């Protein structure tokens, strides 16, 4: 190949000058000198390297630095780091060299970036494990994340020259991790571009089809937008606004996503574009000006009140501010109108970095708070073995849909959509989460699993006696709550396992079996468990009964099990349920929901069924039930009315009895779903527990339900027999 070195040199300088023009916030002499120095170091270090495209390698760091400056809006340190980001990884330059030349901060960031590249290079290891490591590195300095995103963006923009295999790997990684990260950091345009580029390589046909259709419909769209905007434009001018109106087309990726989610063709995606009105407005008038524009828009077009979104009064957690309205056009088409100021627009496009420019909304401390939270989750999760679970939990924290709820004092919290009272409790404080019994939402008592909605006012009710339980994991959606619950369960399990080990050790000694790891493992494997810890735990909770020890021999202290025998585990689930049943016999209805609250009877008045009673939420002891004639009642009711909840004994016919049902059938997709749907939706029966086992295409399920009487139970069983695939439904006696 013939390379014109002179021309290349010119091109490098041209690109470097482009970078300098883009560095809006590095205008001092010192800043410029530092950038120049970094450029020279990088140029020299990469001088013999070329990219896959055949171009000089230095094009890449210059481009990354330019993205960092121009599209993310970062300052000198980040630009210097971006220029140097591949030097330690790919050239002879060491971290020490960097530190000597550019100081500790720069070398620290470069170190983070180098670690990520090293992880990314291990091509054959499990991906999730790598992501975990990447995320751990990312949380060190937020600039590491931002530069890494810029690096990824440039690689995506130049992905054409890579092998197909590599393209797919990089594109799916981007979709999986970097786009959500960019989104969480408020880098909206980068996020969209990353998604579009990923789609281009993972689903080239779908991508091209949408691009073509967008092109074809462009002229019609432009005409529509012009016509639609005309009266608004005139009115805004008359009122003296400085503004721009743009028609913004949805990204290819989000159109594709909508088509897929709703199973509709391109033509039926009605919100392919939005109208954006950007006004110049001084900080103190931003909000009122935006609403004035809203008022002008709705003078011409009828708004849909259900689709008004005010992210100016309450910005999204990633910093996004805007006023969104959906209005009806004269042709009967719904059109989304986004109203915002120049500042809001820049923040929306560039994210947190743009906040720094405007030096307000303490964006930096918001970002810090987020990083602290992420770091906490990461550190906790890093101890767990299961990387995939970890990534899932982590990604929950990157999802865009969020709600905001308030404490009684009016403090606001952002939570992921679908978050429950229990999630909220963990967000207030870990200890509040651990002892959460329920909550009062807008003054009404609700169970811990209650899903919160935006605007709810939430007060958590705690009890010292309350402890995290296994099924809590089903009630939470936030990574924070999940990891805290898992941690608590693990500790609890370890405690119990100690007892189980002591029991087993006594048994072993009695049998003449040595207390060796090997012997523990023999038994662990026999019960198809993974670690001796699991074994000890199961012994402690009586799932494994040492009185029914499997057939064995002991040779010189070694435990040898007789082959071909089946492990028998005790089924204690149902015994537990019976115990609980004993407690709920004296059925008491508290608040709106009957089964989900623990309560104790107050000692001062000892209420019994039939008495008129009320519940009182104590600070440390959960809900106490008092008679209305209790000597303390007047004082409690008058001074602490807000802590009083309604309670009454139920009449006989409302008492629910616990019954067990066994179902066998063909193990096919959706059958469990159908069964639970019938139980909970169609017949409104409360389920106490459900377990399914499947073997060779046949499943066996045990369900414990609360029913009123045999008629109720028979009716339920009849319905279950009618489910396609169910072979047998029978009542379990003597559970
Ligand atoms: Mn790079």
PDB file of N, CA, C and O in Angstrom, residues 32 53 259 369 392 422 489 509 530 550:
ATOM      1  N   UNK A  32      -4.396  24.901  27.460  1.00  0.00           N
ATOM      2  CA  UNK A  32      -3.990  24.629  26.082  1.00  0.00           C
ATOM      3  C   UNK A  32      -2.653  23.900  26.034  1.00  0.00           C
ATOM      4  O   UNK A  32      -2.469  22.974  25.237  1.00  0.00           O
ATOM      5  N   UNK A  53      -8.919   0.216   9.991  1.00  0.00           N
ATOM      6  CA  UNK A  53      -9.241   0.886   8.731  1.00  0.00           C
ATOM      7  C   UNK A  53      -7.989   1.199   7.925  1.00  0.00           C
ATOM      8  O   UNK A  53      -8.074   1.609   6.776  1.00  0.00           O
ATOM      9  N   UNK A 259     -42.233  -0.969  17.400  1.00  0.00           N
ATOM     10  CA  UNK A 259     -42.814  -1.921  16.451  1.00  0.00           C
ATOM     11  C   UNK A 259     -42.806  -3.325  17.044  1.00  0.00           C
ATOM     12  O   UNK A 259     -43.773  -4.074  16.930  1.00  0.00           O
ATOM     13  N   UNK A 369     -24.086  11.350  44.602  1.00  0.00           N
ATOM     14  CA  UNK A 369     -25.013  10.537  45.384  1.00  0.00           C
ATOM     15  C   UNK A 369     -25.342   9.262  44.626  1.00  0.00           C
ATOM     16  O   UNK A 369     -25.380   8.173  45.201  1.00  0.00           O
ATOM     17  N   UNK A 392     -28.276  -8.277  36.315  1.00  0.00           N
ATOM     18  CA  UNK A 392     -29.712  -8.014  36.273  1.00  0.00           C
ATOM     19  C   UNK A 392     -30.101  -6.995  37.322  1.00  0.00           C
ATOM     20  O   UNK A 392     -30.821  -6.045  37.050  1.00  0.00           O
ATOM     21  N   UNK A 422     -41.769  -1.839  50.275  1.00  0.00           N
ATOM     22  CA  UNK A 422     -40.540  -2.409  50.817  1.00  0.00           C
ATOM     23  C   UNK A 422     -39.299  -1.790  50.154  1.00  0.00           C
ATOM     24  O   UNK A 422     -38.313  -1.490  50.823  1.00  0.00           O
ATOM     25  N   UNK A 489     -30.317 -12.386  54.320  1.00  0.00           N
ATOM     26  CA  UNK A 489     -30.701 -13.796  54.282  1.00  0.00           C
ATOM     27  C   UNK A 489     -29.472 -14.691  54.390  1.00  0.00           C
ATOM     28  O   UNK A 489     -29.471 -15.707  55.067  1.00  0.00           O
ATOM     29  N   UNK A 509     -19.738 -38.139  64.958  1.00  0.00           N
ATOM     30  CA  UNK A 509     -18.921 -38.681  66.045  1.00  0.00           C
ATOM     31  C   UNK A 509     -19.516 -39.982  66.549  1.00  0.00           C
ATOM     32  O   UNK A 509     -18.823 -40.965  66.771  1.00  0.00           O
ATOM     33  N   UNK A 530     -24.913 -27.977  46.623  1.00  0.00           N
ATOM     34  CA  UNK A 530     -23.626 -27.545  46.092  1.00  0.00           C
ATOM     35  C   UNK A 530     -22.535 -27.421  47.142  1.00  0.00           C
ATOM     36  O   UNK A 530     -21.402 -27.806  46.899  1.00  0.00           O
ATOM     37  N   UNK A 550     -29.034 -41.870  55.401  1.00  0.00           N
ATOM     38  CA  UNK A 550     -28.993 -42.816  54.285  1.00  0.00           C
ATOM     39  C   UNK A 550     -28.137 -44.053  54.610  1.00  0.00           C
ATOM     40  O   UNK A 550     -27.242 -43.984  55.459  1.00  0.00           O
TER      41      UNK A 550
END
